[in-house]
XYZ file of C-alpha atoms in Angstrom:
413
model
C 26.039 99.623 -77.240
C 27.420 100.893 -80.364
C 26.271 98.526 -83.447
C 28.976 96.850 -85.474
C 29.941 98.862 -88.530
C 28.043 97.129 -91.681
C 30.159 95.592 -94.303
C 28.658 97.743 -96.747
C 30.078 100.750 -95.033
C 33.824 99.701 -95.289
C 35.962 100.919 -98.173
C 37.560 98.167 -100.617
C 40.859 98.682 -98.708
C 39.241 98.386 -95.353
C 37.508 95.210 -96.368
C 40.642 93.401 -97.732
C 42.469 94.377 -94.628
C 39.632 93.080 -92.124
C 39.537 89.707 -93.993
C 43.409 89.188 -94.628
C 44.862 90.209 -91.369
C 47.073 87.602 -89.788
C 50.317 87.444 -87.617
C 53.489 87.163 -89.663
C 54.771 83.551 -89.151
C 58.410 83.550 -87.781
C 61.194 80.746 -88.532
C 61.019 79.551 -84.802
C 57.245 79.555 -84.997
C 57.585 76.694 -87.600
C 57.174 73.009 -85.969
C 60.563 71.790 -84.643
C 60.376 68.768 -86.973
C 60.319 70.993 -90.045
C 63.031 73.307 -88.897
C 65.260 69.947 -88.421
C 64.609 68.959 -91.827
C 65.674 72.671 -92.813
C 68.703 71.989 -90.888
C 69.493 68.782 -92.606
C 69.159 70.431 -96.117
C 71.451 73.372 -95.045
C 74.042 71.240 -92.965
C 74.334 67.551 -94.338
C 76.753 66.157 -96.923
C 73.724 64.260 -98.556
C 72.614 67.838 -99.644
C 75.324 70.173 -100.011
C 77.574 68.656 -102.523
C 78.447 71.689 -105.003
C 80.011 72.470 -108.215
C 83.027 74.618 -108.468
C 81.258 77.838 -109.436
C 79.085 77.456 -106.071
C 82.179 76.614 -103.905
C 81.767 78.477 -100.794
C 85.181 78.269 -99.643
C 86.467 79.703 -102.913
C 89.149 77.354 -103.231
C 90.353 75.504 -106.556
C 88.984 72.303 -105.534
C 86.570 70.821 -108.475
C 83.931 69.671 -105.926
C 83.401 70.544 -102.261
C 80.679 70.648 -99.886
C 78.533 73.904 -99.266
C 77.626 74.058 -95.658
C 75.404 77.024 -94.919
C 76.793 77.437 -91.638
C 75.454 81.030 -91.269
C 72.181 79.854 -89.810
C 74.396 78.980 -86.671
C 74.792 82.597 -86.022
C 71.479 83.638 -86.319
C 70.562 83.351 -82.403
C 71.273 81.083 -79.552
C 68.253 78.932 -79.711
C 68.850 78.201 -83.384
C 72.425 77.536 -83.025
C 71.612 75.088 -80.031
C 69.177 73.268 -82.542
C 71.145 73.223 -85.547
C 74.603 72.161 -84.201
C 73.738 68.800 -83.153
C 72.388 68.317 -86.621
C 75.653 69.319 -88.202
C 77.586 66.745 -86.245
C 74.637 63.935 -86.229
C 74.139 64.150 -89.841
C 77.764 63.971 -90.641
C 80.985 62.358 -89.532
C 84.109 64.699 -89.977
C 87.737 63.844 -90.254
C 90.750 66.060 -90.314
C 93.457 65.361 -92.603
C 96.908 67.362 -92.126
C 99.906 66.799 -94.313
C 103.224 68.243 -93.916
C 103.231 69.190 -97.845
C 100.934 71.599 -99.030
C 101.436 69.913 -102.358
C 98.547 67.748 -101.177
C 96.086 70.474 -101.934
C 97.030 70.212 -105.464
C 96.605 66.604 -105.303
C 92.886 66.907 -104.211
C 92.330 69.313 -107.094
C 93.933 66.853 -109.696
C 91.921 63.784 -108.603
C 88.718 65.897 -107.978
C 88.395 64.921 -104.132
C 85.474 66.623 -102.458
C 86.251 68.615 -99.167
C 84.194 70.063 -96.609
C 86.876 72.817 -96.010
C 90.376 73.360 -96.703
C 93.056 74.977 -94.198
C 90.420 74.842 -91.683
C 92.542 77.236 -89.132
C 92.561 80.278 -91.519
C 89.081 79.805 -92.641
C 86.442 82.146 -91.564
C 83.951 79.156 -91.135
C 86.320 77.208 -89.090
C 84.469 77.734 -86.104
C 81.727 75.373 -87.416
C 84.357 72.473 -87.752
C 86.617 72.506 -84.710
C 89.156 69.608 -84.539
C 87.284 68.392 -81.365
C 84.361 67.489 -83.570
C 86.170 64.967 -85.915
C 85.944 61.131 -85.292
C 89.411 60.691 -86.745
C 92.702 62.771 -87.194
C 95.011 61.647 -89.832
C 98.456 62.996 -89.831
C 100.745 62.315 -93.140
C 104.370 63.124 -92.774
C 106.115 63.256 -95.919
C 109.747 62.308 -95.731
C 111.575 63.511 -98.882
C 115.174 63.586 -99.607
C 115.173 67.413 -98.990
C 113.857 68.712 -95.932
C 113.013 72.024 -97.609
C 110.059 70.550 -99.534
C 108.133 70.550 -96.129
C 106.552 73.802 -96.401
C 104.403 74.098 -93.275
C 101.645 71.736 -94.802
C 97.932 71.987 -95.285
C 95.011 70.867 -93.263
C 91.532 69.801 -94.638
C 88.102 68.645 -93.055
C 86.895 65.799 -95.010
C 83.631 63.516 -94.677
C 84.037 59.959 -93.542
C 81.880 58.897 -96.266
C 84.911 59.842 -98.707
C 87.487 57.744 -97.028
C 87.442 55.038 -99.784
C 87.920 57.816 -102.380
C 90.854 59.123 -100.278
C 92.598 55.598 -100.213
C 91.983 55.554 -103.972
C 93.445 58.834 -104.766
C 96.463 57.990 -102.625
C 96.748 54.732 -104.721
C 96.763 56.777 -107.704
C 99.387 58.935 -106.487
C 101.623 55.912 -105.818
C 101.139 54.911 -109.422
C 102.492 58.032 -110.716
C 105.109 59.292 -108.477
C 108.213 56.979 -107.773
C 108.407 56.244 -104.128
C 105.401 58.131 -103.044
C 104.192 55.700 -100.499
C 107.553 54.856 -99.275
C 108.287 58.190 -98.376
C 104.975 58.622 -96.215
C 104.429 58.218 -92.492
C 100.850 58.128 -91.613
C 99.149 58.601 -88.085
C 95.475 57.647 -87.584
C 93.910 58.506 -84.187
C 90.490 57.329 -83.811
C 88.635 59.512 -81.346
C 85.341 57.628 -80.420
C 84.274 57.600 -76.645
C 84.576 53.793 -76.723
C 85.588 50.866 -79.112
C 82.988 50.409 -81.643
C 83.616 47.648 -84.167
C 81.409 48.986 -86.861
C 82.928 52.397 -86.440
C 86.355 51.369 -86.396
C 85.794 49.058 -89.654
C 84.161 52.212 -91.318
C 87.033 54.452 -90.601
C 90.206 52.186 -90.859
C 88.558 49.650 -93.555
C 89.283 51.963 -96.536
C 92.766 53.083 -95.030
C 93.842 49.455 -94.998
C 93.787 49.302 -98.723
C 96.975 51.482 -98.780
C 100.206 49.853 -99.311
C 103.887 50.512 -99.067
C 103.815 53.231 -96.522
C 107.129 53.818 -94.414
C 105.492 53.845 -91.213
C 101.950 53.443 -90.116
C 100.848 54.131 -86.418
C 97.038 53.606 -85.602
C 95.994 55.212 -82.102
C 92.826 55.816 -79.975
C 89.758 53.823 -79.514
C 90.427 50.762 -81.680
C 90.669 47.099 -81.101
C 94.674 46.354 -80.644
C 94.741 43.524 -82.803
C 92.611 45.064 -85.874
C 95.011 48.175 -85.438
C 98.115 46.173 -85.553
C 96.827 44.089 -88.521
C 95.950 47.182 -90.403
C 99.424 48.753 -89.735
C 101.193 45.436 -91.134
C 98.929 45.648 -94.339
C 99.365 49.395 -94.818
C 103.276 48.841 -94.667
C 103.534 45.827 -96.912
C 104.689 46.818 -100.438
C 102.191 46.470 -103.253
C 102.986 45.016 -106.550
C 102.727 47.576 -109.465
C 101.799 45.956 -112.943
C 100.782 47.396 -116.167
C 97.399 45.529 -115.766
C 96.702 47.129 -112.561
C 97.557 50.718 -114.253
C 95.382 49.735 -117.041
C 92.445 48.752 -114.782
C 92.629 52.095 -112.954
C 92.755 54.156 -116.142
C 89.501 52.052 -117.564
C 87.681 52.862 -114.301
C 88.679 56.500 -114.531
C 87.265 56.513 -118.428
C 84.055 54.810 -117.408
C 83.630 57.490 -114.532
C 84.024 60.291 -117.185
C 81.370 58.485 -119.325
C 78.949 58.033 -116.642
C 79.212 61.834 -115.833
C 78.438 62.667 -119.326
C 75.306 60.370 -119.391
C 73.931 61.297 -115.995
C 74.586 64.965 -115.871
C 75.850 66.231 -119.476
C 78.797 67.752 -117.614
C 81.613 67.728 -120.347
C 84.022 69.587 -118.267
C 83.849 67.488 -115.350
C 84.011 64.462 -117.514
C 86.969 65.611 -119.423
C 88.742 66.304 -116.185
C 88.313 62.325 -115.485
C 89.644 61.604 -119.094
C 92.772 63.888 -118.628
C 93.482 62.115 -115.418
C 93.845 58.840 -117.515
C 96.617 60.273 -119.593
C 98.182 61.732 -116.398
C 97.887 58.391 -114.986
C 99.535 56.411 -117.528
C 102.209 59.060 -118.548
C 103.115 59.566 -114.843
C 103.270 55.603 -114.546
C 105.461 55.233 -117.496
C 108.114 57.767 -115.777
C 107.653 56.283 -112.296
C 107.788 52.754 -113.026
C 109.445 52.217 -116.389
C 110.186 48.553 -115.978
C 106.614 47.974 -115.565
C 106.154 49.023 -118.966
C 109.142 47.529 -120.479
C 108.530 43.974 -119.300
C 104.743 44.091 -119.940
C 103.149 41.742 -122.307
C 102.520 43.213 -125.999
C 98.950 42.647 -125.579
C 98.650 44.831 -122.486
C 100.437 47.645 -124.288
C 97.924 47.511 -127.212
C 95.095 47.506 -124.559
C 96.924 50.702 -122.961
C 96.911 52.154 -126.791
C 93.455 51.486 -127.312
C 92.606 53.252 -123.941
C 94.664 56.203 -124.771
C 92.967 56.585 -127.975
C 89.595 56.162 -126.597
C 90.045 58.787 -124.055
C 91.960 61.314 -126.502
C 88.671 61.063 -128.753
C 86.562 61.437 -125.785
C 88.591 64.576 -124.751
C 88.310 65.959 -128.271
C 84.641 65.697 -128.179
C 84.462 67.296 -124.896
C 86.529 70.203 -126.257
C 84.004 70.502 -129.136
C 81.116 70.629 -126.773
C 82.570 73.450 -124.775
C 83.487 75.181 -128.046
C 87.210 75.118 -127.975
C 87.775 74.098 -131.365
C 91.312 74.945 -131.556
C 91.976 72.464 -128.766
C 89.911 69.952 -130.636
C 92.324 70.408 -133.742
C 95.615 70.529 -131.899
C 94.528 67.284 -129.667
C 93.482 65.568 -132.933
C 96.731 66.318 -134.496
C 98.369 64.900 -131.307
C 96.611 61.555 -131.644
C 97.730 61.367 -135.341
C 101.289 61.857 -134.538
C 101.214 59.231 -131.782
C 99.003 56.551 -133.052
C 98.293 57.482 -136.697
C 100.256 54.405 -137.825
C 98.017 51.455 -139.166
C 99.786 49.413 -136.590
C 98.730 51.406 -133.719
C 95.090 52.186 -134.509
C 92.190 50.816 -136.504
C 90.588 52.498 -139.663
C 87.520 53.505 -137.358
C 89.673 55.210 -134.613
C 91.305 57.198 -137.359
C 88.100 58.044 -139.005
C 86.909 59.336 -135.790
C 89.997 61.587 -135.380
C 89.467 63.131 -138.773
C 85.776 63.505 -138.025
C 86.451 65.506 -134.893
C 88.891 67.806 -136.772
C 86.248 68.235 -139.694
C 83.809 69.338 -137.178
C 86.054 71.842 -135.435
C 87.233 73.209 -138.760
C 83.287 73.724 -139.733
C 82.671 75.556 -136.629
C 85.571 77.908 -137.010
C 84.507 78.680 -140.625
C 87.252 76.835 -142.456
C 85.133 74.798 -144.519
C 87.798 73.893 -147.062
C 89.832 72.113 -144.348
C 86.797 70.560 -142.841
C 85.661 68.993 -145.870
C 89.253 67.715 -147.011
C 89.362 66.108 -143.303
C 85.828 64.976 -143.472
C 86.434 63.195 -146.891
C 89.325 61.459 -145.541
C 87.085 60.092 -142.662
C 84.532 58.853 -145.205
C 87.422 56.761 -147.053
C 88.234 55.090 -143.837
C 84.644 54.599 -142.842
C 82.586 54.380 -146.122
C 78.830 54.882 -145.842
C 79.165 56.605 -142.370
C 76.041 58.713 -142.094
C 77.270 61.211 -139.443
C 80.082 61.948 -141.785
C 77.975 62.354 -144.903
C 75.779 64.670 -142.995
C 78.693 66.804 -141.570
C 80.166 67.018 -145.292
C 76.708 68.334 -146.519
C 76.722 70.675 -143.593
C 80.161 72.038 -144.348
C 79.453 72.303 -148.057
C 76.259 74.279 -147.270
C 78.286 76.503 -144.840
C 81.032 77.085 -147.713
C 78.350 78.075 -150.321
C 76.699 80.599 -147.870
C 80.243 82.097 -147.019
C 80.994 82.404 -150.770
C 77.735 84.189 -151.479
C 78.115 86.578 -148.247
C 81.766 87.384 -149.599
C 80.234 87.903 -153.092
C 77.722 90.273 -151.892
C 80.193 92.111 -149.896
C 82.338 92.616 -152.983
C 79.211 94.000 -154.884
C 78.276 96.500 -152.244
C 81.808 97.650 -152.264
C 81.421 98.489 -155.971
C 77.645 99.522 -156.163
C 77.017 100.393 -152.586
C 74.225 98.767 -150.257
C 70.851 98.152 -151.761
C-alpha cells in the first residue's frame, strides 16, 4: 500500500491548494431564510426608494422605487421564490388618468412611483394589472375634448395613497375647477370584504372633496362606499388660511430634508412648490385673497420671504450664484418696503447677495451689500466675518493683478 505523500514533499502551491480546496457556494445553496431576506431588500418598497440619478425607469420623477426585478428572470426556482415576496411585501395600486398632464403633476409634487406607463415599460411584466389590489381611473372632463390625449398609467404603492390625496388637494388649490372636472372610479380587488383593508385603501381617498362624480366598486362594504362617494363629491371650502397652512407644511418638509439628509436640491423643490401653490391659488381663487383678513395676508408675505431666503441659500449651496443674486433682487422688488418686511429679513437678503458676489469674485459689490446688511443688523457676527473674507479676497485679487502687470513689463521671475 502506497504511503501518503509527506507534507514536507509538497510544493508551496500544492500545500495551499490542499488546505484551501472547497466547493464554491451558489445562491441556491444559501439557506432559504437568508434568500428571502435578500429578496425583500431587492423587491420591497421599504428598501428600494431611490434618488433621481438612481431611477431605474429613467423617468423625470424626482423620487421613485428601484425594484431589482431582474432577479425574477434568473431561473424558474428563483422566480418561484421571489415573486411571492414582491407581492407579499408590497401592496400595488394602478392609477390611470385620461390626461398625461398627471405625469407632470407627479414630477412637480415629488410623488414616488413604482412604475410609469406600465404597459410600455420593459419591466411591466413584474407589475401586471391583476396583482394590483385597487384600480383608480380618473376621467378629466375639460371643456375641450382635445385635451384628453390618451392618458397615462402608473403603479403606486398603497402606502403612498395619503400623499396622492394630498397632491390632488394641492392641485385643486392651484387650478380652477380641477376637482369639479374629475370623475373618479375606485375598484377594490380583494378576494372578500376586509374592513381594515378597505379603510387602508379608501380612507386617504375620502379626504378628496368636490369631485364631479365618484364611483366605488368591488369588495367593499356598500354603506362605507356610499358614504365615501358622498364625501368626495361634497365641495370643500377654500380659504387663505388653508392655503397658508399647506404652504407652511411644505416649507417645514423642506427644512426637515436639509436637517436629515442635507439634500438642498430636494429641499429647494419643496420651497419652490410653496411659491407655486400661493401663486397658483391667487390666480385660481382671487376672491379668497381679496376678502381675506389683513393679518393672514401678512402671514402669507412672511412665508414667501422665508421661503425665498431658503431658496437663495439652497442656490448658494448648489453654487448657482447668479440665481442667488437674481432671486435676492426679486425679493427686494416684491418685499423691499419697510411695510412688507422686517430689517432682519432685508439684512438676510443683502447677506445672501454679498456671499454670492464674493463667490463670483465681485468683492466690491459684495462689500457694499454686506455693509448694507450690517447697518440693518448691527453687530451680526456672520456678516462681520463675511465682510472680512470679502476684503481679504479683494486684497489677494489686487495683489494677483499687480503681479500679472509686473510680469507683463519685466517678465516672469
